[in-house]
Amino acid sequence: MKNTYLKDFHEGRSLDAYRHFGAHPEREGVRFTVYAPNAQAIQVIGSFDEWECEGHEMKKVDERGTWSLYIKGAKVNDSYKYRITQATGRVVDKMDPYAFYSELRPNTASVVEDLSYDGWEDAEWLKGRSKGFDRPINIYEVHIGSWMKEEDEDFVNYRKIAGRLIDYVKQNHFTHIELMPLCEYPFDGSWGYQCSGYFSVTSRYGTCHDLMYLVNEAHKAGIGVIMDFVPVHFVKDDFSLSYFDGTALYEYPRAHDADSQWGTANFDLWKEEVRSFLMSAASFWIDVYHVDGLRMDAISNAIFWHGNKQLGVNEGALDFIKRMNFMLNEKYQGKIMLIAEDSTDFPNVTKSTLEGGLGFDYKWDLGWMNDTLKYLEKDPIYRKWHHNNITFSMAYFYSERFIMEFSHDEVVHGKKTIVDKIWGSYEEKFAQLRTLYLYMFTHPGKKLNFMGNELAHFREWDEEKQCDWDLLKYPMHDAFHRYFAKLGELYSKTPALYETEYDWTSFQWIDADNADENMFSYLRKNENSYYIVILNFSPNAYKKHAFGVPEKGVYHELLNTEQDIWGGEITELGKMKAVEKECNKLPYTIEVDVPAFGGVLLELKKRKKPVKKAVK
């Protein structure tokens, strides 16, 4: 191991620690390397020697705590652990923190793996990918184990499910798949958010090469892949990182700081070797598995101590986040997406680190999600008093680059699903659901939906059960599914809805103050087109309702949420001619029939101004 590498590792500047630590096949055996500065002794035990430890004592290769051993005869697919005599004298068997693969739970040994893969066919995709600021981004969040499976399957397989999943994603006009955490984890019910192996793809769903196959197939189909990544906390199970060498090596030394609200241990993000570990783990998934971005979980718990603003800013953790994001962007030439799940109002999360920000590209708009769903839970009689729940998002939208999201967190633990949260009867719920999604897809910001949302799932998500695909046998669910796909198609083919969405000039309220009618109307625009969006969250229909528009011309109805093909009663889309009459402080007026609980999307192509010929 080169001293230059160890220097970077101990300075917290390594992005490729996995190339040196862990188990690496060499010649006729395997080299094992681990960092455990306070261990008294370490032995490698494994299936290559019937789990005997005699003769497999590791040696310290530097004074700062790196141990290494080459074992002739060890090979790929052998399972192994480190038997550590800790600083306290206790002897414990630990998994390899840098293992690339692990035994299927409840077993906990690490497995020697060869990550070389000759199946990659995505060179052009990798060359052309970007952060997508001026592209449509419509993300399908997936728990791979419960999306779709056969009745007799305990676990699906990455490779076997790839074709079905990718075809479905394309048919529904999603642009990216976001995979919930696939780092190894011991408890199924944690959904991967309580990790043990940060470099080890979970063995529940197949091999390392199986996951590479899935990502490669997605790229061949023009679909990006985002990985959920958990850089804040880890499981306390004794076989894992917890008190690895008998001291607080990965966690904070004070229990008050180390103990998280989830029963896990918080990483000590002030420690340079921990920074190198996590930065390398983040880089690992981009480098080895070709993922196009990382959605980083629980960033609020990195910004503030325990995620609590009253406890103050965690400056060391912020330094880590800034450094990680900066170095990832440097290594991958600014082409990968870094997404923060952050519920705080901490500023400049998506501002460049060079300008004092945290360096993320996008942030989930959890405020928009909460406000919108709270509004729709209310009886329409009372919505007028909560009108700002809908309008407030545009008061802060341009402070960050937001993703509008309805994620897995919104459909579990007794919260009800998206459709079931909405006030009203079965039919009224669906009418408002269609209008809600028109709002989502025309609101500035990229989009994310958890699997099942597109089916109008009534059952809360359960990681042990697949999506309720039988819902598509019911006309209302089938119609909504087709409607959802149509919205995705409209969004992806309408540049005014995505190209300049983080520029305030692309959005304009027509009427943000019509609380009495539970009505909202706004304008999306670019240099070629105007799009008028009208949302009615009241049970009253309005005939020939006047709305102000910026130019004269004929406004064509692109979509009406109450069309019969979506489950409503309207058979034909209309067109409205603007007259020169001021309305809503705009110079022209159109009259629109607005259905009860309905939404309307209108388009006007801008007239091109004649080009004056130069006089000779």
Coordinates of C-alpha atoms in Angstrom, one line a residue:
M1 CA 0.0 0.0 0.0
K2 CA 1.4 3.3 -1.0
N3 CA 2.1 6.0 1.6
T4 CA 0.5 8.6 -0.6
Y5 CA -2.8 6.8 -0.4
L6 CA -2.6 6.5 3.4
K7 CA -1.9 10.2 3.6
D8 CA -5.1 11.0 1.7
F9 CA -7.0 8.5 3.8
H10 CA -5.9 10.0 7.1
E11 CA -6.5 13.6 5.8
G12 CA -10.1 12.7 5.0
R13 CA -9.6 13.3 1.3
S14 CA -9.8 9.8 -0.2
L15 CA -12.5 8.8 -2.7
D16 CA -11.1 5.4 -3.5
A17 CA -10.3 3.7 -0.1
Y18 CA -12.1 0.6 -1.4
R19 CA -9.3 0.0 -3.8
H20 CA -6.9 -0.5 -0.9
F21 CA -8.9 -1.7 2.1
G22 CA -11.1 -4.8 2.0
A23 CA -10.5 -8.1 0.3
H24 CA -8.7 -8.0 -3.0
P25 CA -7.9 -11.1 -5.1
E26 CA -4.1 -11.2 -6.0
R27 CA -2.3 -13.9 -7.9
E28 CA -3.1 -17.2 -6.1
G29 CA -4.8 -15.7 -3.0
V30 CA -6.4 -12.7 -1.5
R31 CA -5.0 -9.6 0.3
F32 CA -7.0 -8.5 3.3
T33 CA -6.6 -5.0 4.7
V34 CA -8.5 -3.2 7.5
Y35 CA -8.2 -0.1 9.5
A36 CA -8.4 -0.7 13.3
P37 CA -5.8 1.5 15.1
N38 CA -6.7 0.5 18.6
A39 CA -6.9 -3.3 18.1
Q40 CA -4.4 -5.4 20.1
A41 CA -4.5 -8.2 17.4
I42 CA -6.5 -9.2 14.3
Q43 CA -6.9 -12.6 12.6
V44 CA -8.6 -13.4 9.4
I45 CA -11.0 -16.3 9.7
G46 CA -13.0 -17.8 6.8
S47 CA -14.3 -20.7 4.8
F48 CA -10.9 -21.0 3.0
D49 CA -9.5 -22.6 6.2
E50 CA -12.6 -24.0 7.9
W51 CA -12.9 -20.9 10.0
E52 CA -9.6 -21.6 11.8
C53 CA -7.5 -18.6 12.7
E54 CA -4.2 -20.1 13.5
G55 CA -1.5 -18.8 11.1
H56 CA -3.7 -15.9 9.8
E57 CA -2.6 -13.2 12.1
M58 CA -2.6 -9.8 10.4
K59 CA 0.3 -7.4 10.7
K60 CA 0.3 -3.6 11.2
V61 CA 1.7 -2.0 8.1
D62 CA 1.8 1.5 9.4
E63 CA 1.9 3.1 12.8
R64 CA -1.6 4.7 12.4
G65 CA -3.5 1.5 12.5
T66 CA -3.7 -0.2 9.1
W67 CA -3.5 -4.1 9.2
S68 CA -2.9 -6.4 6.2
L69 CA -2.4 -10.0 5.4
Y70 CA -2.1 -12.0 2.1
I71 CA -3.6 -15.5 2.3
K72 CA -2.6 -17.9 -0.4
G73 CA -5.4 -20.2 -1.4
A74 CA -8.2 -17.8 -0.5
K75 CA -10.4 -17.1 -3.5
V76 CA -13.5 -15.3 -4.8
N77 CA -16.8 -16.5 -3.1
D78 CA -15.0 -17.4 0.1
S79 CA -16.7 -16.0 3.2
Y80 CA -14.6 -14.4 6.0
K81 CA -14.5 -12.2 9.1
Y82 CA -12.0 -10.3 11.2
R83 CA -11.4 -11.8 14.6
I84 CA -10.4 -8.7 16.6
T85 CA -8.8 -8.6 20.0
Q86 CA -10.1 -5.1 20.9
A87 CA -8.5 -2.4 22.9
T88 CA -10.5 -3.7 26.0
G89 CA -9.2 -7.2 25.5
R90 CA -12.6 -8.5 24.3
V91 CA -12.5 -10.8 21.3
V92 CA -15.2 -10.3 18.6
D93 CA -15.8 -11.4 15.0
K94 CA -16.5 -8.4 12.7
M95 CA -17.6 -8.1 9.1
D96 CA -15.2 -6.2 6.8
P97 CA -16.2 -2.5 6.6
Y98 CA -15.0 -2.5 3.0
A99 CA -16.4 -5.8 1.9
F100 CA -18.0 -5.8 -1.6
Y101 CA -20.4 -8.6 -0.8
S102 CA -21.9 -10.4 2.2
E103 CA -23.8 -13.5 3.2
L104 CA -27.6 -13.4 3.1
R105 CA -29.1 -12.3 6.4
P106 CA -29.3 -13.5 9.1
N107 CA -25.7 -14.6 8.4
T108 CA -23.2 -11.8 8.7
A109 CA -19.9 -12.9 7.2
S110 CA -18.3 -10.9 4.4
V111 CA -17.6 -12.5 1.0
V112 CA -14.6 -12.1 -1.3
E113 CA -15.9 -10.7 -4.6
D114 CA -14.4 -9.8 -8.0
L115 CA -16.0 -6.6 -9.2
S116 CA -14.6 -6.8 -12.8
Y117 CA -17.5 -6.9 -15.2
D118 CA -17.3 -7.2 -19.0
G119 CA -21.0 -6.5 -19.6
W120 CA -20.9 -2.7 -19.6
E121 CA -22.4 -1.2 -22.8
D122 CA -23.1 2.3 -21.6
A123 CA -20.1 4.3 -22.6
E124 CA -22.2 6.7 -24.7
W125 CA -24.7 7.1 -21.9
L126 CA -22.0 8.0 -19.3
K127 CA -20.4 10.4 -21.7
G128 CA -23.7 12.3 -22.3
R129 CA -25.2 12.3 -18.8
S130 CA -25.6 15.5 -16.9
K131 CA -27.2 17.0 -13.7
G132 CA -30.3 17.6 -15.8
F133 CA -31.0 21.2 -14.8
D134 CA -32.5 22.0 -18.2
R135 CA -33.9 18.5 -18.8
P136 CA -37.1 16.8 -17.7
I137 CA -36.5 14.7 -14.6
N138 CA -39.3 12.4 -13.5
I139 CA -38.1 9.9 -10.9
Y140 CA -39.7 6.6 -10.0
E141 CA -38.7 5.6 -6.4
V142 CA -38.5 1.9 -6.1
H143 CA -38.1 -0.6 -3.3
I144 CA -36.6 -3.4 -5.4
G145 CA -37.9 -6.2 -3.2
S146 CA -41.6 -5.3 -3.2
W147 CA -42.3 -3.7 -6.6
M148 CA -43.3 -6.9 -8.4
K149 CA -42.6 -10.5 -7.6
E150 CA -44.0 -14.0 -8.1
E151 CA -46.1 -15.6 -5.3
D152 CA -43.4 -18.1 -4.4
E153 CA -40.5 -15.7 -4.4
D154 CA -38.9 -14.6 -1.1
F155 CA -36.7 -12.2 -3.0
V156 CA -36.7 -10.9 -6.6
N157 CA -33.4 -10.8 -8.6
Y158 CA -31.9 -7.7 -10.0
R159 CA -31.2 -9.3 -13.3
K160 CA -34.6 -11.1 -13.7
I161 CA -36.6 -8.0 -12.8
A162 CA -34.6 -5.6 -15.0
G163 CA -36.6 -6.0 -18.2
R164 CA -40.0 -5.7 -16.6
L165 CA -39.0 -2.7 -14.5
I166 CA -37.3 -0.8 -17.3
D167 CA -40.1 -1.4 -19.8
Y168 CA -42.6 -0.2 -17.2
V169 CA -40.6 2.9 -16.4
K170 CA -40.4 3.9 -20.1
Q171 CA -44.1 3.2 -20.7
N172 CA -44.9 5.6 -17.8
H173 CA -42.5 8.3 -19.1
F174 CA -40.2 8.3 -16.0
T175 CA -36.7 9.4 -16.8
H176 CA -34.9 7.9 -13.7
I177 CA -35.3 5.0 -11.3
E178 CA -34.3 5.8 -7.7
L179 CA -33.4 2.6 -5.8
M180 CA -34.0 2.6 -2.1
P181 CA -30.8 1.7 -0.3
L182 CA -29.0 -1.4 -1.5
C183 CA -26.0 -1.2 0.8
E184 CA -26.1 -4.4 3.0
Y185 CA -28.4 -4.2 6.0
P186 CA -29.5 -6.8 8.6
F187 CA -33.2 -6.0 9.2
D188 CA -35.7 -6.1 6.3
G189 CA -38.0 -3.7 8.0
S190 CA -35.4 -0.9 7.9
W191 CA -35.7 -0.8 4.1
G192 CA -32.0 -0.4 3.9
Y193 CA -31.8 2.9 5.9
Q194 CA -29.9 1.2 8.7
C195 CA -26.8 -0.1 6.9
S196 CA -24.0 -2.4 7.9
G197 CA -22.0 -2.8 4.6
Y198 CA -21.4 0.5 2.8
F199 CA -19.6 -1.1 -0.1
S200 CA -21.5 -4.4 -0.1
V201 CA -24.6 -4.6 -2.4
T202 CA -27.3 -6.5 -0.5
S203 CA -27.3 -10.1 -1.3
R204 CA -31.1 -10.3 -0.9
Y205 CA -31.6 -9.6 -4.6
G206 CA -28.7 -11.3 -6.3
T207 CA -25.0 -10.7 -7.0
C208 CA -22.9 -7.6 -7.7
H209 CA -23.0 -8.5 -11.4
D210 CA -26.7 -8.8 -11.4
L211 CA -27.1 -5.3 -10.2
M212 CA -24.6 -4.1 -12.8
Y213 CA -26.7 -5.8 -15.4
L214 CA -29.8 -3.9 -14.2
V215 CA -28.0 -0.5 -14.3
N216 CA -26.5 -1.3 -17.8
E217 CA -29.9 -2.2 -19.2
A218 CA -31.5 1.0 -17.8
H219 CA -28.8 3.0 -19.5
K220 CA -29.3 1.2 -22.8
A221 CA -33.0 2.1 -22.5
G222 CA -32.2 5.8 -21.8
I223 CA -33.1 5.6 -18.1
G224 CA -30.9 7.0 -15.4
V225 CA -30.4 5.3 -12.0
I226 CA -30.1 7.1 -8.7
M227 CA -29.0 5.3 -5.6
D228 CA -30.3 6.1 -2.1
F229 CA -27.3 6.6 0.2
V230 CA -27.2 6.9 4.0
P231 CA -24.2 8.9 5.2
V232 CA -25.4 9.9 8.7
H233 CA -25.9 6.8 10.8
F234 CA -25.3 3.0 10.8
V235 CA -26.5 -0.1 12.7
K236 CA -25.3 -0.9 16.2
D237 CA -25.2 -4.7 15.6
D238 CA -22.0 -6.1 17.2
F239 CA -20.9 -7.8 14.0
S240 CA -20.7 -4.4 12.1
L241 CA -19.0 -1.1 12.6
S242 CA -20.1 -0.4 16.1
Y243 CA -17.0 0.0 18.4
F244 CA -15.1 -1.8 15.7
D245 CA -11.7 -2.0 17.5
G246 CA -13.1 -1.6 21.0
T247 CA -13.2 2.2 20.7
A248 CA -15.6 4.7 19.1
L249 CA -13.8 4.3 15.7
Y250 CA -16.8 5.2 13.4
E251 CA -19.2 6.8 15.9
Y252 CA -18.9 9.8 18.2
P253 CA -17.1 9.1 21.5
R254 CA -19.9 10.6 23.6
A255 CA -23.0 8.5 23.7
H256 CA -25.2 11.7 23.7
D257 CA -23.8 12.5 20.2
A258 CA -23.5 8.9 19.0
D259 CA -27.0 7.6 19.8
S260 CA -29.5 8.5 17.0
Q261 CA -33.2 8.9 17.1
W262 CA -33.5 5.6 15.0
G263 CA -31.7 3.4 17.5
T264 CA -28.6 3.5 15.3
A265 CA -25.2 5.2 15.8
N266 CA -24.3 8.5 14.2
F267 CA -21.1 8.6 12.2
D268 CA -18.5 10.9 13.7
L269 CA -18.3 13.2 10.7
W270 CA -15.5 15.3 12.3
K271 CA -13.1 12.3 12.0
E272 CA -11.0 12.3 8.9
E273 CA -10.9 8.5 8.4
V274 CA -14.6 8.4 8.7
R275 CA -14.9 11.1 6.1
S276 CA -12.7 9.0 3.7
F277 CA -14.8 5.9 4.4
L278 CA -18.1 7.7 3.5
M279 CA -16.7 9.7 0.6
S280 CA -15.2 6.5 -0.8
A281 CA -18.5 4.7 -0.3
A282 CA -20.4 7.5 -2.2
S283 CA -17.8 7.4 -5.0
F284 CA -17.9 3.6 -5.1
W285 CA -21.5 3.3 -6.3
I286 CA -20.9 5.9 -9.1
D287 CA -17.6 4.4 -10.1
V288 CA -18.2 0.6 -9.9
Y289 CA -22.0 0.5 -10.5
H290 CA -22.3 3.4 -12.9
V291 CA -25.2 5.1 -11.0
D292 CA -26.0 8.6 -12.2
G293 CA -26.6 10.2 -8.8
L294 CA -27.0 9.8 -5.1
R295 CA -30.0 10.8 -3.0
M296 CA -28.6 11.3 0.5
D297 CA -30.8 10.5 3.4
A298 CA -31.4 12.5 6.6
I299 CA -29.2 15.5 5.7
S300 CA -31.0 17.5 8.4
N301 CA -29.2 15.3 10.9
A302 CA -25.9 16.3 9.5
I303 CA -26.7 20.0 9.4
F304 CA -27.9 20.2 13.0
W305 CA -27.0 18.0 15.9
H306 CA -29.6 15.2 16.0
G307 CA -31.5 17.2 13.3
N308 CA -32.6 19.7 15.9
K309 CA -32.1 23.4 15.1
Q310 CA -32.1 24.2 18.8
L311 CA -29.0 22.1 19.4
G312 CA -27.0 24.1 16.9
V313 CA -25.2 23.6 13.6
N314 CA -22.8 20.6 13.4
E315 CA -19.9 22.4 11.8
G316 CA -17.8 19.3 11.4
A317 CA -20.5 17.5 9.6
L318 CA -21.1 20.4 7.3
D319 CA -17.4 20.5 6.4
F320 CA -17.7 16.8 5.5
I321 CA -20.8 17.4 3.3
K322 CA -19.1 20.3 1.5
R323 CA -15.9 18.4 0.9
M324 CA -17.7 15.2 -0.3
N325 CA -19.9 17.1 -2.7
F326 CA -17.0 19.2 -4.0
M327 CA -14.7 16.2 -4.5
L328 CA -17.4 14.1 -6.2
N329 CA -18.1 16.8 -8.6
E330 CA -14.4 17.2 -9.4
K331 CA -13.9 13.5 -10.0
Y332 CA -17.0 13.0 -12.1
Q333 CA -16.7 16.3 -14.0
G334 CA -20.0 17.7 -12.7
K335 CA -22.1 15.0 -14.5
I336 CA -23.7 13.2 -11.5
M337 CA -26.7 14.4 -9.5
L338 CA -26.4 14.9 -5.7
I339 CA -29.8 15.1 -4.0
A340 CA -30.4 16.1 -0.4
E341 CA -33.4 14.8 1.7
D342 CA -33.4 17.8 4.1
S343 CA -36.4 18.9 6.1
T344 CA -34.8 22.1 7.5
D345 CA -34.8 25.7 6.3
F346 CA -31.0 25.8 6.4
P347 CA -30.0 28.1 3.5
N348 CA -27.9 27.4 0.4
V349 CA -28.2 23.6 0.4
T350 CA -28.1 23.6 -3.4
K351 CA -25.6 26.4 -3.8
S352 CA -22.1 25.6 -5.0
T353 CA -19.5 25.0 -2.3
L354 CA -17.4 27.5 -4.1
E355 CA -20.1 30.1 -3.2
G356 CA -20.5 29.0 0.4
G357 CA -23.3 26.4 -0.2
L358 CA -23.4 22.7 0.7
G359 CA -22.9 21.7 -3.0
F360 CA -26.0 19.6 -3.6
D361 CA -27.7 19.9 -7.0
Y362 CA -31.3 19.3 -5.7
K363 CA -33.2 19.2 -2.5
W364 CA -36.5 17.5 -1.8
D365 CA -39.3 20.0 -1.2
L366 CA -40.8 18.5 1.9
G367 CA -42.5 21.7 2.8
W368 CA -44.5 21.7 -0.5
M369 CA -45.4 18.0 0.1
N370 CA -46.6 18.6 3.6
D371 CA -48.5 21.8 2.8
T372 CA -50.2 20.4 -0.3
L373 CA -51.4 17.2 1.4
K374 CA -52.6 19.0 4.5
Y375 CA -54.7 21.2 2.3
L376 CA -56.3 18.3 0.4
E377 CA -57.1 16.4 3.7
K378 CA -59.5 19.2 4.6
D379 CA -63.1 19.5 3.8
P380 CA -63.5 22.0 0.9
I381 CA -65.6 24.2 3.2
Y382 CA -62.5 25.0 5.3
R383 CA -59.9 25.1 2.5
K384 CA -60.4 28.9 2.0
W385 CA -58.8 29.4 5.4
H386 CA -55.8 27.4 4.3
H387 CA -55.3 28.9 0.8
N388 CA -51.7 29.7 1.4
N389 CA -50.8 26.0 1.9
I390 CA -50.9 25.9 -1.9
T391 CA -49.5 29.4 -2.7
F392 CA -46.7 29.4 -0.2
S393 CA -44.3 27.2 -2.1
M394 CA -43.7 29.8 -4.8
A395 CA -42.7 32.3 -2.1
Y396 CA -39.5 30.3 -1.4
F397 CA -39.1 28.1 -4.5
Y398 CA -36.2 30.0 -6.0
S399 CA -34.1 29.8 -2.9
E400 CA -33.1 26.2 -3.8
R401 CA -33.4 23.8 -6.7
F402 CA -36.3 21.7 -5.5
I403 CA -37.6 18.3 -6.4
M404 CA -41.4 18.0 -5.8
E405 CA -41.8 14.6 -4.2
F406 CA -44.4 12.1 -2.9
S407 CA -42.0 9.5 -1.5
H408 CA -42.2 6.2 0.4
D409 CA -42.3 8.2 3.7
E410 CA -45.7 9.6 2.8
V411 CA -47.4 6.2 2.4
V412 CA -46.5 4.2 5.5
H413 CA -46.9 4.1 9.3
G414 CA -50.6 5.0 9.4
K415 CA -50.2 8.1 7.3
K416 CA -52.5 6.7 4.5
T417 CA -51.6 6.7 0.8
I418 CA -51.7 9.8 -1.4
V419 CA -55.2 9.1 -2.7
D420 CA -56.5 8.0 0.7
K421 CA -55.3 11.2 2.4
I422 CA -57.6 13.3 0.2
W423 CA -61.1 14.3 1.6
G424 CA -64.2 12.9 0.0
S425 CA -65.9 9.9 -1.5
Y426 CA -64.2 7.4 -3.7
E427 CA -65.1 9.4 -6.9
E428 CA -64.3 12.7 -5.3
K429 CA -60.8 11.5 -4.2
F430 CA -60.0 10.5 -7.7
A431 CA -61.2 13.8 -9.2
Q432 CA -59.0 15.7 -6.8
L433 CA -56.1 13.2 -7.2
R434 CA -56.0 14.0 -10.9
T435 CA -56.0 17.7 -10.2
L436 CA -53.3 17.3 -7.6
Y437 CA -51.0 15.6 -10.1
L438 CA -51.7 18.2 -12.8
Y439 CA -50.5 20.7 -10.1
M440 CA -47.4 18.6 -9.4
F441 CA -46.4 18.2 -13.0
T442 CA -46.9 21.9 -13.9
H443 CA -45.3 23.3 -10.7
P444 CA -41.7 24.2 -11.2
G445 CA -39.2 21.6 -10.0
K446 CA -38.2 18.1 -10.9
K447 CA -40.6 15.2 -10.0
L448 CA -40.5 12.1 -7.8
N449 CA -43.1 9.5 -7.0
F450 CA -42.9 6.3 -5.0
M451 CA -44.1 3.1 -6.7
G452 CA -47.8 2.6 -6.3
N453 CA -48.6 6.3 -6.5
E454 CA -49.2 5.9 -10.2
L455 CA -51.8 3.2 -9.5
A456 CA -53.7 5.3 -6.9
H457 CA -52.7 2.7 -4.2
F458 CA -55.2 2.6 -1.2
R459 CA -53.1 0.1 0.8
E460 CA -50.1 1.5 2.6
W461 CA -46.8 0.2 1.4
D462 CA -45.5 -3.0 3.0
E463 CA -42.0 -4.1 2.2
E464 CA -43.1 -7.8 2.2
K465 CA -45.8 -7.4 -0.4
Q466 CA -45.7 -6.4 -4.1
C467 CA -47.7 -3.4 -5.5
D468 CA -51.4 -4.1 -5.9
W469 CA -51.3 -4.6 -9.6
D470 CA -54.8 -6.1 -9.5
L471 CA -56.0 -2.5 -9.0
L472 CA -55.6 -2.0 -12.8
K473 CA -58.7 -4.3 -13.2
Y474 CA -60.8 -1.5 -11.8
P475 CA -61.7 1.2 -14.3
M476 CA -61.0 4.2 -12.0
H477 CA -57.5 3.0 -11.2
D478 CA -56.7 2.0 -14.8
A479 CA -57.9 5.4 -16.0
F480 CA -55.8 7.2 -13.4
H481 CA -52.7 5.0 -14.3
R482 CA -53.1 6.1 -18.0
Y483 CA -53.7 9.7 -16.9
F484 CA -50.5 9.6 -14.8
A485 CA -48.5 8.4 -17.8
K486 CA -50.0 11.1 -20.0
L487 CA -48.9 13.8 -17.5
G488 CA -45.4 12.3 -17.7
E489 CA -45.4 12.4 -21.4
L490 CA -46.7 16.0 -21.5
Y491 CA -44.1 17.1 -19.0
S492 CA -41.2 15.4 -20.9
K493 CA -42.3 17.0 -24.3
T494 CA -43.0 20.5 -23.0
P495 CA -39.8 22.5 -22.7
A496 CA -41.6 25.4 -20.9
L497 CA -42.2 23.0 -18.0
Y498 CA -38.6 22.1 -17.4
E499 CA -36.0 24.0 -19.3
T500 CA -36.1 27.2 -17.2
E501 CA -38.0 26.0 -14.2
Y502 CA -35.4 27.4 -11.7
D503 CA -35.6 30.8 -13.3
W504 CA -38.4 33.0 -11.8
T505 CA -39.4 34.4 -15.2
S506 CA -40.8 31.0 -16.2
F507 CA -43.7 31.1 -13.7
Q508 CA -46.4 33.8 -13.1
W509 CA -49.5 33.7 -10.9
I510 CA -52.6 34.7 -12.8
D511 CA -54.7 34.6 -9.6
A512 CA -53.2 33.4 -6.3
D513 CA -55.9 35.0 -4.1
N514 CA -59.1 33.3 -5.1
A515 CA -59.6 31.6 -1.7
D516 CA -63.4 31.7 -1.8
E517 CA -63.6 29.5 -4.8
N518 CA -60.6 27.2 -3.8
M519 CA -59.2 28.2 -7.2
F520 CA -55.6 28.7 -8.4
S521 CA -54.4 29.8 -11.8
Y522 CA -50.9 30.4 -13.0
L523 CA -48.8 30.7 -16.2
R524 CA -45.8 28.7 -17.3
K525 CA -43.9 30.1 -20.2
N526 CA -40.8 30.2 -22.4
E527 CA -39.9 32.1 -25.6
N528 CA -42.2 29.9 -27.7
S529 CA -45.3 29.2 -25.7
Y530 CA -47.6 30.1 -22.8
Y531 CA -49.3 27.4 -20.7
I532 CA -52.3 28.3 -18.5
V533 CA -52.9 26.1 -15.5
I534 CA -56.3 26.2 -13.7
L535 CA -56.9 24.2 -10.5
N536 CA -60.3 24.0 -8.8
F537 CA -60.2 22.3 -5.4
S538 CA -63.9 23.0 -4.7
P539 CA -66.9 20.8 -5.4
N540 CA -68.4 23.6 -7.5
A541 CA -68.2 23.7 -11.3
Y542 CA -67.8 27.1 -12.9
K543 CA -69.1 27.9 -16.4
K544 CA -67.3 30.6 -18.5
H545 CA -65.0 31.6 -15.6
A546 CA -62.9 34.6 -16.6
F547 CA -59.1 34.4 -16.4
G548 CA -56.5 36.9 -17.5
V549 CA -54.0 36.0 -20.2
P550 CA -50.9 37.8 -21.5
E551 CA -51.6 37.7 -25.3
K552 CA -54.4 37.5 -27.7
G553 CA -54.9 34.3 -29.7
V554 CA -56.7 31.0 -29.4
Y555 CA -55.8 29.0 -26.3
H556 CA -56.1 25.2 -26.9
E557 CA -57.0 22.8 -24.1
L558 CA -54.2 20.2 -23.9
L559 CA -55.7 18.4 -20.9
N560 CA -58.8 18.4 -18.8
T561 CA -58.7 16.2 -15.6
E562 CA -62.5 15.4 -16.1
Q563 CA -62.1 13.9 -19.6
D564 CA -64.1 10.7 -19.9
I565 CA -60.9 8.8 -20.8
W566 CA -59.5 9.6 -17.3
G567 CA -62.7 8.8 -15.4
G568 CA -64.7 12.0 -15.8
E569 CA -67.5 13.0 -18.2
I570 CA -66.0 15.5 -20.6
T571 CA -65.8 14.1 -24.1
E572 CA -64.0 16.8 -26.1
L573 CA -61.3 19.3 -25.4
G574 CA -62.1 22.9 -26.1
K575 CA -60.4 26.1 -27.3
M576 CA -60.9 29.6 -26.0
K577 CA -60.3 32.8 -27.9
A578 CA -58.8 35.7 -25.9
V579 CA -60.6 39.1 -26.0
E580 CA -58.9 42.4 -25.3
K581 CA -60.2 43.0 -21.8
E582 CA -58.1 43.4 -18.7
C583 CA -58.5 40.6 -16.1
N584 CA -56.3 39.6 -13.2
K585 CA -54.1 42.6 -14.2
L586 CA -53.4 41.0 -17.6
P587 CA -54.5 42.7 -20.9
Y588 CA -56.6 39.8 -22.3
T589 CA -59.4 37.5 -21.0
I590 CA -60.4 34.0 -21.8
E591 CA -63.5 32.2 -20.4
V592 CA -63.1 28.7 -19.3
D593 CA -65.5 26.0 -18.1
V594 CA -63.8 24.7 -15.0
P595 CA -65.1 21.3 -13.7
A596 CA -65.7 20.6 -10.0
F597 CA -62.5 19.3 -8.3
G598 CA -61.0 19.6 -11.8
G599 CA -58.0 21.1 -13.5
V600 CA -57.4 22.5 -17.0
L601 CA -54.1 22.9 -19.0
L602 CA -54.2 25.3 -21.9
E603 CA -51.5 26.2 -24.5
L604 CA -50.9 29.2 -26.7
K605 CA -48.1 29.2 -29.2
K606 CA -46.5 32.6 -29.2
R607 CA -46.7 34.6 -32.4
K608 CA -43.3 35.2 -34.0
K609 CA -42.6 38.8 -34.5
P610 CA -41.9 39.6 -38.1
V611 CA -38.2 40.2 -38.9
K612 CA -37.7 43.6 -40.5
K613 CA -35.6 43.5 -43.6
A614 CA -32.6 45.8 -43.7
V615 CA -32.9 48.6 -46.1
K616 CA -30.0 48.8 -48.6

